[in-house]
PDB file of C-alpha atoms in Angstrom:
ATOM      1  CA  MET A   1       0.499   0.185  -0.624  1.00 35.00           C
ATOM      2  CA  THR A   2       1.665   3.764  -1.014  1.00 34.00           C
ATOM      3  CA  PHE A   3       1.186   7.201   0.100  1.00 36.00           C
ATOM      4  CA  GLY A   4       2.029   9.872  -2.484  1.00 41.00           C
ATOM      5  CA  PHE A   5       3.787  13.185  -0.101  1.00 37.00           C
ATOM      6  CA  ALA A   6       2.759  16.897  -0.960  1.00 44.00           C
ATOM      7  CA  PRO A   7       5.729  18.566  -0.315  1.00 42.00           C
ATOM      8  CA  PRO A   8       5.770  20.921   2.824  1.00 41.00           C
ATOM      9  CA  SER A   9       5.479  24.465   2.101  1.00 38.00           C
ATOM     10  CA  THR A  10       7.170  26.929   4.475  1.00 33.00           C
ATOM     11  CA  SER A  11       3.741  28.122   5.787  1.00 36.00           C
ATOM     12  CA  SER A  12       3.488  24.729   6.531  1.00 39.00           C
ATOM     13  CA  LEU A  13       6.553  24.071   8.692  1.00 34.00           C
ATOM     14  CA  ALA A  14       5.437  27.094  10.135  1.00 36.00           C
ATOM     15  CA  ASN A  15       2.442  26.280  11.940  1.00 40.00           C
ATOM     16  CA  ALA A  16       4.098  23.161  12.733  1.00 38.00           C
ATOM     17  CA  THR A  17       6.693  24.637  15.173  1.00 34.00           C
ATOM     18  CA  ARG A  18       3.961  27.140  16.016  1.00 38.00           C
ATOM     19  CA  GLY A  19       2.307  23.266  18.040  1.00 38.00           C
ATOM     20  CA  GLY A  20       0.295  22.262  15.383  1.00 40.00           C
ATOM     21  CA  SER A  21       1.158  19.635  13.731  1.00 44.00           C
ATOM     22  CA  ARG A  22       4.008  19.139  17.207  1.00 44.00           C
ATOM     23  CA  HIS A  23       1.397  18.423  19.754  1.00 53.00           C
ATOM     24  CA  GLY A  24       0.598  15.275  17.807  1.00 66.00           C
ATOM     25  CA  ARG A  25      -2.588  16.209  16.250  1.00 92.00           C
ATOM     26  CA  LEU A  26      -2.661  14.900  13.177  1.00 94.00           C
ATOM     27  CA  LEU A  27      -2.316  10.973  12.244  1.00 94.00           C
ATOM     28  CA  GLU A  28       0.799   9.815   9.470  1.00 93.00           C
ATOM     29  CA  PRO A  29      -0.279   7.518   6.949  1.00 91.00           C
ATOM     30  CA  ALA A  30       1.181   4.653   8.448  1.00 92.00           C
ATOM     31  CA  GLU A  31      -0.867   5.512  11.319  1.00 93.00           C
ATOM     32  CA  TRP A  32      -3.653   5.680   9.908  1.00 94.00           C
ATOM     33  CA  THR A  33      -3.295   2.325   8.057  1.00 90.00           C
ATOM     34  CA  ALA A  34      -2.473   0.559  11.352  1.00 92.00           C
ATOM     35  CA  ALA A  35      -5.280   1.530  13.318  1.00 90.00           C
ATOM     36  CA  GLY A  36      -7.863  -1.600  11.273  1.00 89.00           C
ATOM     37  CA  ILE A  37      -9.862   1.129   8.980  1.00 93.00           C
ATOM     38  CA  PRO A  38     -12.720  -0.697   8.244  1.00 91.00           C
ATOM     39  CA  LEU A  39     -13.227  -1.040   4.117  1.00 91.00           C
ATOM     40  CA  LEU A  40     -15.584  -0.044   2.603  1.00 93.00           C
ATOM     41  CA  ARG A  41     -17.202  -2.399   0.801  1.00 93.00           C
ATOM     42  CA  ASN A  42     -19.193   0.026  -2.211  1.00 94.00           C
ATOM     43  CA  PRO A  43     -17.245   3.401  -1.700  1.00 95.00           C
ATOM     44  CA  ARG A  44     -18.327   4.921  -4.974  1.00 95.00           C
ATOM     45  CA  GLU A  45     -21.474   4.228  -4.007  1.00 95.00           C
ATOM     46  CA  VAL A  46     -20.812   5.790  -0.982  1.00 96.00           C
ATOM     47  CA  VAL A  47     -18.833   9.016  -2.198  1.00 96.00           C
ATOM     48  CA  GLY A  48     -21.273   9.001  -4.770  1.00 96.00           C
ATOM     49  CA  GLY A  49     -24.473   9.712  -2.529  1.00 95.00           C
ATOM     50  CA  LEU A  50     -23.120  12.670  -0.496  1.00 97.00           C
ATOM     51  CA  HIS A  51     -21.513  14.209  -3.061  1.00 97.00           C
ATOM     52  CA  SER A  52     -25.276  14.417  -4.916  1.00 96.00           C
ATOM     53  CA  ARG A  53     -26.178  15.471  -1.329  1.00 95.00           C
ATOM     54  CA  HIS A  54     -23.907  17.900  -0.357  1.00 96.00           C
ATOM     55  CA  SER A  55     -22.927  19.721  -3.726  1.00 95.00           C
ATOM     56  CA  PRO A  56     -19.127  19.815  -2.133  1.00 96.00           C
ATOM     57  CA  VAL A  57     -16.935  22.933  -2.620  1.00 95.00           C
ATOM     58  CA  PRO A  58     -13.101  23.316  -1.591  1.00 95.00           C
ATOM     59  CA  SER A  59     -12.703  23.292   1.704  1.00 95.00           C
ATOM     60  CA  THR A  60     -16.590  21.554   2.465  1.00 97.00           C
ATOM     61  CA  ALA A  61     -16.219  18.569   4.899  1.00 97.00           C
ATOM     62  CA  VAL A  62     -18.868  16.014   4.486  1.00 98.00           C
ATOM     63  CA  ILE A  63     -19.616  13.353   7.756  1.00 98.00           C
ATOM     64  CA  ALA A  64     -21.967  10.234   7.190  1.00 98.00           C
ATOM     65  CA  VAL A  65     -23.061   7.861   9.076  1.00 98.00           C
ATOM     66  CA  LEU A  66     -23.441   4.074   8.124  1.00 97.00           C
ATOM     67  CA  ASP A  67     -25.531   1.259   9.672  1.00 96.00           C
ATOM     68  CA  PRO A  68     -23.848  -2.798   9.330  1.00 95.00           C
ATOM     69  CA  GLU A  69     -25.135  -2.700   6.241  1.00 94.00           C
ATOM     70  CA  GLU A  70     -23.139   0.420   4.722  1.00 94.00           C
ATOM     71  CA  ARG A  71     -26.692   2.014   4.408  1.00 96.00           C
ATOM     72  CA  LEU A  72     -26.973   5.825   5.889  1.00 96.00           C
ATOM     73  CA  VAL A  73     -27.907   6.724   8.270  1.00 96.00           C
ATOM     74  CA  ALA A  74     -26.815  10.625   8.697  1.00 97.00           C
ATOM     75  CA  SER A  75     -25.252  12.853   7.070  1.00 97.00           C
ATOM     76  CA  ALA A  76     -23.373  16.020   7.734  1.00 97.00           C
ATOM     77  CA  SER A  77     -21.941  19.133   6.371  1.00 97.00           C
ATOM     78  CA  PHE A  78     -19.791  22.760   6.495  1.00 96.00           C
ATOM     79  CA  VAL A  79     -17.413  24.393   5.469  1.00 95.00           C
ATOM     80  CA  GLN A  80     -13.935  24.876   7.716  1.00 88.00           C
ATOM     81  CA  ARG A  81     -11.430  27.350   7.458  1.00 81.00           C
ATOM     82  CA  SER A  82      -8.313  27.249   8.816  1.00 76.00           C
ATOM     83  CA  THR A  83      -4.294  28.911   8.986  1.00 71.00           C
ATOM     84  CA  SER A  84      -3.249  26.254  10.619  1.00 78.00           C
ATOM     85  CA  ALA A  85      -4.697  22.065   9.910  1.00 83.00           C
ATOM     86  CA  ASP A  86      -5.315  21.366  13.512  1.00 90.00           C
ATOM     87  CA  GLY A  87      -7.303  18.222  14.494  1.00 94.00           C
ATOM     88  CA  TRP A  88      -7.981  19.308  17.684  1.00 94.00           C
ATOM     89  CA  GLU A  89     -10.157  22.378  16.024  1.00 94.00           C
ATOM     90  CA  TYR A  90     -11.565  19.585  13.221  1.00 96.00           C
ATOM     91  CA  ARG A  91     -12.893  17.181  15.791  1.00 96.00           C
ATOM     92  CA  ASN A  92     -14.868  19.564  17.252  1.00 96.00           C
ATOM     93  CA  ALA A  93     -16.603  20.592  14.154  1.00 96.00           C
ATOM     94  CA  LEU A  94     -16.948  17.665  13.370  1.00 97.00           C
ATOM     95  CA  LEU A  95     -18.539  16.693  16.765  1.00 97.00           C
ATOM     96  CA  ALA A  96     -20.955  18.896  16.787  1.00 97.00           C
ATOM     97  CA  ALA A  97     -22.211  18.290  13.246  1.00 97.00           C
ATOM     98  CA  LEU A  98     -22.505  14.410  14.061  1.00 97.00           C
ATOM     99  CA  ARG A  99     -24.699  15.790  17.512  1.00 96.00           C
ATOM    100  CA  ARG A 100     -26.789  17.839  15.749  1.00 96.00           C
ATOM    101  CA  VAL A 101     -27.880  14.954  13.156  1.00 96.00           C
ATOM    102  CA  ILE A 102     -27.544  11.687  15.192  1.00 95.00           C
ATOM    103  CA  PRO A 103     -27.619  10.688  19.015  1.00 95.00           C
ATOM    104  CA  HIS A 104     -24.122   9.741  20.429  1.00 95.00           C
ATOM    105  CA  ASP A 105     -23.565   5.557  20.943  1.00 94.00           C
ATOM    106  CA  LEU A 106     -21.610   5.732  24.367  1.00 94.00           C
ATOM    107  CA  ARG A 107     -24.035   3.147  26.028  1.00 92.00           C
ATOM    108  CA  LEU A 108     -22.497   0.594  23.134  1.00 92.00           C
ATOM    109  CA  ARG A 109     -19.631  -1.985  24.465  1.00 91.00           C
ATOM    110  CA  THR A 110     -19.096  -2.305  20.426  1.00 93.00           C
ATOM    111  CA  PRO A 111     -19.745   0.506  18.039  1.00 94.00           C
ATOM    112  CA  VAL A 112     -22.255  -0.769  15.899  1.00 95.00           C
ATOM    113  CA  ARG A 113     -22.739   2.421  13.349  1.00 97.00           C
ATOM    114  CA  THR A 114     -19.849   3.716  11.458  1.00 97.00           C
ATOM    115  CA  ALA A 115     -18.658   7.313  10.383  1.00 98.00           C
ATOM    116  CA  VAL A 116     -17.052   7.969   7.343  1.00 98.00           C
ATOM    117  CA  LEU A 117     -15.596  11.670   6.366  1.00 98.00           C
ATOM    118  CA  MET A 118     -14.973  12.664   3.102  1.00 98.00           C
ATOM    119  CA  TYR A 119     -12.961  16.318   2.630  1.00 97.00           C
ATOM    120  CA  CYS A 120     -13.215  18.231  -0.720  1.00 97.00           C
ATOM    121  CA  ARG A 121      -9.897  20.245  -1.059  1.00 95.00           C
ATOM    122  CA  GLU A 122      -7.794  21.782  -3.488  1.00 94.00           C
ATOM    123  CA  GLY A 123      -4.574  20.479  -4.439  1.00 93.00           C
ATOM    124  CA  ASP A 124      -4.083  16.500  -5.906  1.00 90.00           C
ATOM    125  CA  GLU A 125      -4.614  13.229  -4.044  1.00 87.00           C
ATOM    126  CA  ARG A 126      -1.451  13.419  -2.079  1.00 91.00           C
ATOM    127  CA  TRP A 127      -1.368  13.395   1.433  1.00 93.00           C
ATOM    128  CA  THR A 128      -1.251  15.976   2.906  1.00 94.00           C
ATOM    129  CA  GLU A 129      -0.916  17.672   6.615  1.00 94.00           C
ATOM    130  CA  GLU A 130      -4.302  19.016   6.032  1.00 95.00           C
ATOM    131  CA  ASP A 131      -5.502  15.474   5.486  1.00 96.00           C
ATOM    132  CA  GLY A 132      -3.531  14.461   9.025  1.00 96.00           C
ATOM    133  CA  ALA A 133      -6.012  16.554  11.001  1.00 96.00           C
ATOM    134  CA  TRP A 134      -9.028  15.459   9.340  1.00 97.00           C
ATOM    135  CA  MET A 135      -7.601  11.170  10.073  1.00 97.00           C
ATOM    136  CA  TRP A 136      -6.980  12.237  14.274  1.00 97.00           C
ATOM    137  CA  GLY A 137     -10.009  14.452  14.262  1.00 97.00           C
ATOM    138  CA  LEU A 138     -12.509  11.898  12.916  1.00 98.00           C
ATOM    139  CA  ARG A 139     -10.431   9.094  15.019  1.00 97.00           C
ATOM    140  CA  ASP A 140     -11.114  11.121  18.094  1.00 97.00           C
ATOM    141  CA  ALA A 141     -14.586  12.056  17.702  1.00 98.00           C
ATOM    142  CA  CYS A 142     -15.633   8.257  16.573  1.00 97.00           C
ATOM    143  CA  THR A 143     -14.726   7.657  20.208  1.00 96.00           C
ATOM    144  CA  LEU A 144     -16.265  10.686  21.935  1.00 97.00           C
ATOM    145  CA  HIS A 145     -19.420   9.668  20.031  1.00 98.00           C
ATOM    146  CA  GLY A 146     -19.205   5.808  20.343  1.00 97.00           C
ATOM    147  CA  LEU A 147     -19.191   5.118  16.175  1.00 97.00           C
ATOM    148  CA  ARG A 148     -16.890   3.227  14.502  1.00 97.00           C
ATOM    149  CA  CYS A 149     -13.155   5.317  12.751  1.00 97.00           C
ATOM    150  CA  GLY A 150     -14.124   4.407   9.061  1.00 97.00           C
ATOM    151  CA  ALA A 151     -12.983   5.238   5.753  1.00 97.00           C
ATOM    152  CA  TYR A 152     -11.232   8.738   5.004  1.00 97.00           C
ATOM    153  CA  VAL A 153     -12.124   9.857   1.653  1.00 97.00           C
ATOM    154  CA  THR A 154     -10.311  13.331  -0.463  1.00 97.00           C
ATOM    155  CA  LEU A 155     -11.989  14.982  -3.403  1.00 97.00           C
ATOM    156  CA  THR A 156      -9.988  16.815  -5.511  1.00 96.00           C
ATOM    157  CA  ARG A 157     -10.540  18.418  -8.780  1.00 95.00           C
ATOM    158  CA  ASN A 158      -8.569  14.632 -10.236  1.00 94.00           C
ATOM    159  CA  GLY A 159     -11.500  12.743  -8.179  1.00 96.00           C
ATOM    160  CA  TRP A 160     -11.921  10.290  -5.237  1.00 97.00           C
ATOM    161  CA  GLN A 161      -9.757   8.870  -3.228  1.00 95.00           C
ATOM    162  CA  VAL A 162      -9.789   7.005   0.169  1.00 95.00           C
ATOM    163  CA  LEU A 163      -6.185   7.364   1.833  1.00 92.00           C
ATOM    164  CA  GLY A 164      -4.942   4.215   3.285  1.00 85.00           C
ATOM    165  CA  GLU A 165      -6.835   1.942   0.600  1.00 83.00           C
ATOM    166  CA  GLY A 166      -5.904   2.651  -3.212  1.00 81.00           C
ATOM    167  CA  ARG A 167      -8.686   2.836  -4.495  1.00 91.00           C
ATOM    168  CA  GLY A 168     -10.292   5.647  -5.993  1.00 92.00           C
ATOM    169  CA  GLY A 169     -11.507   7.112  -9.312  1.00 93.00           C
ATOM    170  CA  ARG A 170     -11.802  10.094 -11.667  1.00 93.00           C
ATOM    171  CA  ARG A 171     -15.741  10.829 -10.157  1.00 93.00           C
ATOM    172  CA  PRO A 172     -18.181  12.805  -8.680  1.00 94.00           C
ATOM    173  CA  SER A 173     -14.461  15.203  -8.508  1.00 93.00           C
ATOM    174  CA  SER A 174     -14.615  18.973  -6.878  1.00 92.00           C
ATOM    175  CA  ASP A 175     -15.346  20.066 -10.359  1.00 90.00           C
ATOM    176  CA  SER A 176     -18.372  17.259 -11.131  1.00 87.00           C
ATOM    177  CA  ARG A 177     -21.720  19.154 -11.264  1.00 85.00           C
ATOM    178  CA  PRO A 178     -23.525  16.070  -8.745  1.00 80.00           C
ATOM    179  CA  GLU A 179     -25.813  13.029  -9.692  1.00 79.00           C
ATOM    180  CA  ARG A 180     -29.585  13.397  -9.148  1.00 71.00           C
ATOM    181  CA  LEU A 181     -31.268  11.399  -6.102  1.00 63.00           C
ATOM    182  CA  GLY A 182     -34.305  10.075  -5.691  1.00 53.00           C
ATOM    183  CA  ASP A 183     -36.958  11.084  -3.937  1.00 37.00           C
ATOM    184  CA  THR A 184     -34.809   9.224  -0.597  1.00 37.00           C
ATOM    185  CA  VAL A 185     -33.342  12.791   0.885  1.00 37.00           C
ATOM    186  CA  ALA A 186     -35.584  13.749   4.279  1.00 34.00           C
ATOM    187  CA  GLU A 187     -34.683  16.768   4.848  1.00 33.00           C
ATOM    188  CA  VAL A 188     -32.023  20.112   3.697  1.00 31.00           C
ATOM    189  CA  THR A 189     -31.486  22.747   6.244  1.00 28.00           C
ATOM    190  CA  ALA A 190     -29.496  26.084   6.923  1.00 29.00           C
ATOM    191  CA  LEU A 191     -26.775  24.913   9.731  1.00 32.00           C
ATOM    192  CA  ASN A 192     -24.902  26.929  11.301  1.00 32.00           C
ATOM    193  CA  LEU A 193     -21.815  25.815  13.191  1.00 32.00           C
ATOM    194  CA  SER A 194     -19.492  27.726  16.159  1.00 32.00           C
ATOM    195  CA  THR A 195     -16.928  25.539  17.572  1.00 34.00           C
ATOM    196  CA  GLY A 196     -14.533  26.692  20.692  1.00 35.00           C
ATOM    197  CA  GLY A 197     -11.409  25.680  18.032  1.00 36.00           C
ATOM    198  CA  GLY A 198     -12.423  28.462  15.866  1.00 36.00           C
ATOM    199  CA  ALA A 199     -14.041  29.330  12.413  1.00 32.00           C
ATOM    200  CA  ALA A 200     -17.027  27.408  10.421  1.00 35.00           C
ATOM    201  CA  GLU A 201     -19.680  28.875   7.874  1.00 35.00           C
ATOM    202  CA  ALA A 202     -22.831  27.998   7.168  1.00 32.00           C
ATOM    203  CA  LEU A 203     -23.274  24.956   5.899  1.00 33.00           C
ATOM    204  CA  ARG A 204     -26.153  22.898   4.360  1.00 36.00           C
ATOM    205  CA  ARG A 205     -27.463  20.063   5.991  1.00 37.00           C
ATOM    206  CA  THR A 206     -28.878  16.797   5.310  1.00 36.00           C
ATOM    207  CA  ALA A 207     -30.121  14.059   7.421  1.00 38.00           C
ATOM    208  CA  ALA A 208     -31.100  10.920   6.399  1.00 39.00           C
ATOM    209  CA  ARG A 209     -32.716   8.548   8.713  1.00 35.00           C
TER     210      ARG A 209
END
């Protein structure tokens, strides 16, 4: 299993020095792979469905909760802009979104539902520190909400890729138009997310129950 790595920019190195990644709030690709993240049986279907529901643009995160049969239980999207890649900030935003669309499963001894994160961003499919921070945030948010930590998917103009699995496709991409869904979408409302960790903007939420 291989990963590509985007060369670090001067700004990202400066951010790391100021305490973002130096505090361990990101996961390296090897750590993510070693965590035993469950594989998606049909990633193309999951990615296509989330893209159709949320029409993400760069800087949009789409968090989805799947049942054991990989059916969508709930999902939410939000735009997260940050001057530094900080997993703690991303964790707070993901947790806030989860709490708005689905009750926690903390009473269960073993999680039965899985959270999957799709992040639409600029650049190519190679792993970045920002991806590592989202991975850290997803894993921590899942623990705090009683969910299994599932796949992390990037969506760029080149297409989509499940990091750590080596699976991806050219469509959908950050530039492609979403395919039309049937009548299965229960609700689309405006949502404002506000976290103590930083800025989050007005967003769409789709809750599928």
